[in-house]
Coordinates of N, CA, C and O in Angstrom, one line a residue:
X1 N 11.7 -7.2 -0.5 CA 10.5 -7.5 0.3 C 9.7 -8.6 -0.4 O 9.6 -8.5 -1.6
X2 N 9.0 -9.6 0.2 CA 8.5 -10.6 -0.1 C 7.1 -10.8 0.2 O 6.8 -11.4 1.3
X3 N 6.0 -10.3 -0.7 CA 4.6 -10.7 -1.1 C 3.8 -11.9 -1.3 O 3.7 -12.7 -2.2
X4 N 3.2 -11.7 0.1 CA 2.0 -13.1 -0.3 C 1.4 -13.3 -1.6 O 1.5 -12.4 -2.5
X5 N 0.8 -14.1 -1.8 CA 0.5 -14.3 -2.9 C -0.8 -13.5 -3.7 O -1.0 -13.1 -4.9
X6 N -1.9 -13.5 -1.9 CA -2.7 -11.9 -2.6 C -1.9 -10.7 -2.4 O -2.4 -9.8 -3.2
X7 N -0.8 -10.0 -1.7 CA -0.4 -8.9 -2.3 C 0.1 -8.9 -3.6 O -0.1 -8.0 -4.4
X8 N 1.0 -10.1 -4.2 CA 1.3 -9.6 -5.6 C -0.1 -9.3 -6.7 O 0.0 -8.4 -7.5
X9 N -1.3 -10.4 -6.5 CA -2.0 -10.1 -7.0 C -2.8 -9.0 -7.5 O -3.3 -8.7 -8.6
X10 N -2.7 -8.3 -5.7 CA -2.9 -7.1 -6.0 C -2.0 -6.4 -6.8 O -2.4 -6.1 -7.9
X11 N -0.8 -6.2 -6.3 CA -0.1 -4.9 -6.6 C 0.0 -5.8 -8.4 O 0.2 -4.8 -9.1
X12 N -0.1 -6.4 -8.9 CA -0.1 -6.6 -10.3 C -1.0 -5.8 -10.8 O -0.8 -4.7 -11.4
X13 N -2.2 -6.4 -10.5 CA -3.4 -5.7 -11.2 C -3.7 -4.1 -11.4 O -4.2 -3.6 -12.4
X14 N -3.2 -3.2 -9.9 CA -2.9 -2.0 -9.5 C -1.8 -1.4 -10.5 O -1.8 -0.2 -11.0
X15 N -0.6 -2.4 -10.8 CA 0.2 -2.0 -12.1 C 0.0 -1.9 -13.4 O 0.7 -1.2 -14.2
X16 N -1.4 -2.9 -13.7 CA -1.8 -3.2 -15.0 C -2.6 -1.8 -15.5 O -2.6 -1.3 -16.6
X17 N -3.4 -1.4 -14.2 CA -4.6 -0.6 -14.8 C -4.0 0.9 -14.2 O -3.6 1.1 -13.0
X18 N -4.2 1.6 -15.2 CA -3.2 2.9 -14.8 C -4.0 3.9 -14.0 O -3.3 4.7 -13.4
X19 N -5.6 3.9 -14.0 CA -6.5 4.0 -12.9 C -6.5 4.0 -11.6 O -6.4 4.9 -10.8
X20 N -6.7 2.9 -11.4 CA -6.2 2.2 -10.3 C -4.6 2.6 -9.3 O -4.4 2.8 -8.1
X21 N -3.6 2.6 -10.4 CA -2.8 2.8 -9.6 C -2.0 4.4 -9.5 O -1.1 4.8 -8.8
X22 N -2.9 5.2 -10.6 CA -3.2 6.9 -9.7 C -3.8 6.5 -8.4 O -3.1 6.6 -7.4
X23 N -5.2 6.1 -8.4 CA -5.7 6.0 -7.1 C -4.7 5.8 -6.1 O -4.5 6.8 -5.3
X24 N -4.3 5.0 -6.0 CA -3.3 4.4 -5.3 C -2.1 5.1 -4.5 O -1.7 5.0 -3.4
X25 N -1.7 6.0 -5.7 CA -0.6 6.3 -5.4 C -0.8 7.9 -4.6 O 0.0 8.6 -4.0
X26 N -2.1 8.1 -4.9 CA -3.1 9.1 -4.4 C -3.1 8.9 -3.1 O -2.6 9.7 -2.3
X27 N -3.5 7.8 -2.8 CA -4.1 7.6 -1.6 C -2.8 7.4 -0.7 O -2.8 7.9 0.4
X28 N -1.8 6.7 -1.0 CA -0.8 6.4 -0.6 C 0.0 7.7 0.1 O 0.5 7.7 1.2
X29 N 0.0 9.1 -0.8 CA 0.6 10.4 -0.3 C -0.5 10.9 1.2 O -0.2 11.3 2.3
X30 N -1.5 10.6 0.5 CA -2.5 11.4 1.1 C -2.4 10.7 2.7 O -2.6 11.5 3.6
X31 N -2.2 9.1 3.1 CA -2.0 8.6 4.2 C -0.9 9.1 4.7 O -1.1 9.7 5.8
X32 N 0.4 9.0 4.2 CA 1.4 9.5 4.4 C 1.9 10.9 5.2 O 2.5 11.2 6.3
X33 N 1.3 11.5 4.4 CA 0.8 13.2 5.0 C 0.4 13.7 6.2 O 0.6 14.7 6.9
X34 N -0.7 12.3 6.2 CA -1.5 13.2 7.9 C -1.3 11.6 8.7 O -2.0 11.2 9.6
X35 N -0.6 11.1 8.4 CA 0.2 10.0 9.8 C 1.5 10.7 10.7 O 2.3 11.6 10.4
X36 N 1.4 10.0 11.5 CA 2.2 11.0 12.6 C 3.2 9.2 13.0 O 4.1 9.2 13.8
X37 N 2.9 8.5 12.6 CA 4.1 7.6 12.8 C 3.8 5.8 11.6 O 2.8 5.2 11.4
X38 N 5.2 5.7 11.2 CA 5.0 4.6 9.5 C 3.9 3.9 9.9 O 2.9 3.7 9.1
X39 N 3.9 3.2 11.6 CA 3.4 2.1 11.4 C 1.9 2.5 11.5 O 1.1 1.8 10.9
X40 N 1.6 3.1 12.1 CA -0.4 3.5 11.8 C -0.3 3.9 10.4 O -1.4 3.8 9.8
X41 N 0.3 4.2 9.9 CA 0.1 4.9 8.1 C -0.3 3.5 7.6 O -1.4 3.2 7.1
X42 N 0.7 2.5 7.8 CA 0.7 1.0 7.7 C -0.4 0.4 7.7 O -0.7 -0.2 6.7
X43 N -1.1 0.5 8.8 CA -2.1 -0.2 9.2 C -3.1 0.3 8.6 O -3.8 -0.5 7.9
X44 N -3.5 1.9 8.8 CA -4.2 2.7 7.3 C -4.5 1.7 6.4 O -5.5 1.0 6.1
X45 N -3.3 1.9 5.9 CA -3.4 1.2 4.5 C -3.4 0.1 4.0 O -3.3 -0.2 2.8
X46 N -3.6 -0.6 4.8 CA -3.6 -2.3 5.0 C -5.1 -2.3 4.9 O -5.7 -3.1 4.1
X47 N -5.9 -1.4 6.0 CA -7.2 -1.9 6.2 C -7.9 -1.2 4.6 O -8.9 -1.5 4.0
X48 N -7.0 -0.4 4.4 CA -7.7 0.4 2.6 C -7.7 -0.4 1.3 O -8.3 -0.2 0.2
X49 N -6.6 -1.5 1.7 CA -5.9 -2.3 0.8 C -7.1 -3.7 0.9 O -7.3 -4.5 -0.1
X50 N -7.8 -3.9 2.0 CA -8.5 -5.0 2.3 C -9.6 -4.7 2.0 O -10.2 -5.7 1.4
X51 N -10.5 -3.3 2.2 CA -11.7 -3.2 1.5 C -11.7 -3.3 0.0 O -12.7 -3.7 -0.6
X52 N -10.4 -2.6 -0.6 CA -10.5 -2.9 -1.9 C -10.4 -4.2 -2.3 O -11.2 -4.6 -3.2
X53 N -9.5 -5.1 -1.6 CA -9.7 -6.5 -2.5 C -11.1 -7.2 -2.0 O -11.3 -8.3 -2.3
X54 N -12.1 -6.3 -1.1 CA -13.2 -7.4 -1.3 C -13.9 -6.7 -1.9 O -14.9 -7.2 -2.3
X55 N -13.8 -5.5 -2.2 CA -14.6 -4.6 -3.4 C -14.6 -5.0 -4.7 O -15.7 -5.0 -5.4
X56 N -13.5 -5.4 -5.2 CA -12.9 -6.0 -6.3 C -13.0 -7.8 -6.5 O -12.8 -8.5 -7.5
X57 N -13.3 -8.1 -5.2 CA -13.7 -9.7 -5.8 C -14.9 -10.3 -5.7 O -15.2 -11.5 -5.5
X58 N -16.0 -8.9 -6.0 CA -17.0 -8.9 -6.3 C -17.4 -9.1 -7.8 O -18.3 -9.7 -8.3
X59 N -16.1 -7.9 -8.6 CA -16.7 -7.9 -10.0 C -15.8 -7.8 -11.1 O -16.0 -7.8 -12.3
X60 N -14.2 -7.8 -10.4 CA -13.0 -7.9 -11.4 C -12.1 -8.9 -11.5 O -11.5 -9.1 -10.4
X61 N -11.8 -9.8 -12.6 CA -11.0 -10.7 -12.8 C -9.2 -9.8 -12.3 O -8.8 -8.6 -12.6
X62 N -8.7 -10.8 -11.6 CA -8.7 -12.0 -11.4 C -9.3 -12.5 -10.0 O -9.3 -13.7 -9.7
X63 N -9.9 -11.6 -9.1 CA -10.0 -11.5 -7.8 C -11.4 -12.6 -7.4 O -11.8 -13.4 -6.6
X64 N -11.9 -11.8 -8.7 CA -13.5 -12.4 -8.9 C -13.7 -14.6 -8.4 O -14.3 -15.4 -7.7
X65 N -12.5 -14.3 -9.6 CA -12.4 -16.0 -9.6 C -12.0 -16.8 -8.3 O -12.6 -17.7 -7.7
X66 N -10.9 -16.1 -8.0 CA -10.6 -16.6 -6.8 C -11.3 -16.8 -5.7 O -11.4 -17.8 -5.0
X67 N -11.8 -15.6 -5.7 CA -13.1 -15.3 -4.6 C -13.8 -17.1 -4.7 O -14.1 -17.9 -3.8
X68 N -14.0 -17.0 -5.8 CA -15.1 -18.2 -6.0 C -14.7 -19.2 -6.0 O -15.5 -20.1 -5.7
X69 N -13.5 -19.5 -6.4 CA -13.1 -20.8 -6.3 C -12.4 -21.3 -4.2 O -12.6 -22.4 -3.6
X70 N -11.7 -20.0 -3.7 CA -11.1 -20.4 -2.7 C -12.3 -19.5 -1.5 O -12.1 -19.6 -0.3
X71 N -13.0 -19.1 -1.9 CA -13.4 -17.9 -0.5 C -12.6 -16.6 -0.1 O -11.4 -16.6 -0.3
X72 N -13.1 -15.9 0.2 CA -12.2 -14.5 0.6 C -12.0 -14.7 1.9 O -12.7 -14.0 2.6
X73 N -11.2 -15.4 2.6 CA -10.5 -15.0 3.7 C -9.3 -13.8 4.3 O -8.3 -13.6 3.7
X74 N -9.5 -13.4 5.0 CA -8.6 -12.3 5.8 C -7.3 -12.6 5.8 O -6.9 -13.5 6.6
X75 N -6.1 -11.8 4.8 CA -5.0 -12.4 4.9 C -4.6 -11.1 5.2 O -5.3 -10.1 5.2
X76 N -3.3 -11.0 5.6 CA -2.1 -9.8 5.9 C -1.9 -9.1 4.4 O -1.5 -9.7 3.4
X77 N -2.3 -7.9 4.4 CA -1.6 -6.7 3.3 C -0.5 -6.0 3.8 O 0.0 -4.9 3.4
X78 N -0.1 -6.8 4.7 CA 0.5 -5.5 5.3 C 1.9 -5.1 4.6 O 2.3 -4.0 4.2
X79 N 2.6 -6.4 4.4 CA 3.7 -6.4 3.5 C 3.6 -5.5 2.1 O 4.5 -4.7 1.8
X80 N 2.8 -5.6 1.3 CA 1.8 -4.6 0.7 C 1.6 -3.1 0.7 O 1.9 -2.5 -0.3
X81 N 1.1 -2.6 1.8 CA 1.4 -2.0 2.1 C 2.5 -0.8 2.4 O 2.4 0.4 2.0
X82 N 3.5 -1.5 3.1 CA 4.7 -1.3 3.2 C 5.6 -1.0 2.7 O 6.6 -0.5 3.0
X83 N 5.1 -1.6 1.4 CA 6.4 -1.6 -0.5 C 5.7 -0.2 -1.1 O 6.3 0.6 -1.8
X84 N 3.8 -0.3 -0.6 CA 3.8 1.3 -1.8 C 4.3 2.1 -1.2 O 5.0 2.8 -1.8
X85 N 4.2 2.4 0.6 CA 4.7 3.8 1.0 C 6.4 3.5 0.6 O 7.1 4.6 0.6
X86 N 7.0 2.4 0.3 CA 8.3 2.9 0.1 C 8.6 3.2 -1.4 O 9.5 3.9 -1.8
X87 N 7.6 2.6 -2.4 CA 7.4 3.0 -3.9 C 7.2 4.3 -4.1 O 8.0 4.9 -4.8
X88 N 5.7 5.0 -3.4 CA 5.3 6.3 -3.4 C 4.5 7.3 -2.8 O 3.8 8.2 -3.3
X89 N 5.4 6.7 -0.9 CA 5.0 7.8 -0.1 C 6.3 9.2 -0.6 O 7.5 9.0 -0.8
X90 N 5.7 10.7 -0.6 CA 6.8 11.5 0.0 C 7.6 11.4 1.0 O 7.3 11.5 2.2
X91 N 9.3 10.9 0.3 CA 10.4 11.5 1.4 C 9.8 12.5 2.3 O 9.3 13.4 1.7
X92 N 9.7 12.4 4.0 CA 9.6 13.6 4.4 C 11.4 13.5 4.8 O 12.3 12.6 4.9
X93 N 11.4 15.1 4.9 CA 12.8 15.4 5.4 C 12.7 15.2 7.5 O 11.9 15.7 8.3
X94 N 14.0 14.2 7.6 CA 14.2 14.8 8.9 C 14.6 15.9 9.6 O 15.4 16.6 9.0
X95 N 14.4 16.2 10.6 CA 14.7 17.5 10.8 C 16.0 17.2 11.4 O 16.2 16.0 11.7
X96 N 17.1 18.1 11.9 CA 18.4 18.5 12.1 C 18.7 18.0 13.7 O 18.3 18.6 14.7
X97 N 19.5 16.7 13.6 CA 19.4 16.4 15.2 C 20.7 16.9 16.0 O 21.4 17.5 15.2
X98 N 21.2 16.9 17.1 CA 22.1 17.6 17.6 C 23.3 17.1 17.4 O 24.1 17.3 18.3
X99 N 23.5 16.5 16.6 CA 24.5 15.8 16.2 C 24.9 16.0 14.7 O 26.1 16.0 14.5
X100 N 24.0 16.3 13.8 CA 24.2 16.9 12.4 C 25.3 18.0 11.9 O 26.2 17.8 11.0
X101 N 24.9 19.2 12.8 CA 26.4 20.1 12.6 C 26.5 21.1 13.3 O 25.7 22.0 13.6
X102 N 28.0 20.6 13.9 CA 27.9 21.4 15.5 C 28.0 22.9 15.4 O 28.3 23.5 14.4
X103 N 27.8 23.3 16.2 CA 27.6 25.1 15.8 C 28.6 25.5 16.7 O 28.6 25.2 17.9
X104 N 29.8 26.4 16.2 CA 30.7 27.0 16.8 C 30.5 27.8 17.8 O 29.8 28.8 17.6
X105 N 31.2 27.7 19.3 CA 30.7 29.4 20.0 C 31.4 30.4 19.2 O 30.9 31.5 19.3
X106 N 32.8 30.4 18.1 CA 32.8 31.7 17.9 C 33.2 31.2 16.5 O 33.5 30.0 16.3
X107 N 33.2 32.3 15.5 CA 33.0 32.3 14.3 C 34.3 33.2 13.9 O 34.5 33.4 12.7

């Protein structure tokens, strides 16, 4: 999977600070959990991923700088996104479809 250049940003800094990426990985289950389909979980977390990076390029390097040198414009996390729930959403199990294992009439 292939990260813009603010997702790696993020997800570096999220790797660096082991804080941060409890949080993360917190938040990450906890969306996962009570979504009822990937891609709203997705979106979730995209929009959670975007308040943090303007929370963050208010007062922590490297975001800080950037902020000030280029502007904070609205880019896509979504890619982002996408790589934690596959990093550290729970496997849910599928359930058993009718094709899995056929069940004998007689035994």
């Amino acid at each position: 999977m292939s990260l813009n250049r603010t997702e790696q940003m993020v997800f570096d800094y999220v790797q660096k600070n082991l804080d941060e990426k409890r949080h993360w990985q917190d938040k990450v289950s906890m969306i996962s959990a009570r979504a009822c389909d990937p891609q709203g979980a997705a979106v979730s977390l995209e929009e959670e991923l975007w308040r943090y990076l303007e929370e963050r390029s208010a007062v922590a390097s490297p975001f800080r700088e950037i902020a000030q040198r280029e502007g904070l414009r609205r880019t896509s996390l979504r890619n982002l996104a996408e790589y934690l729930f596959r990093l550290w959403a729970p496997v849910k199990a599928k359930g058993k479809s009718a094709g899995d294992a056929p069940s004998l009439p007689y035994a």
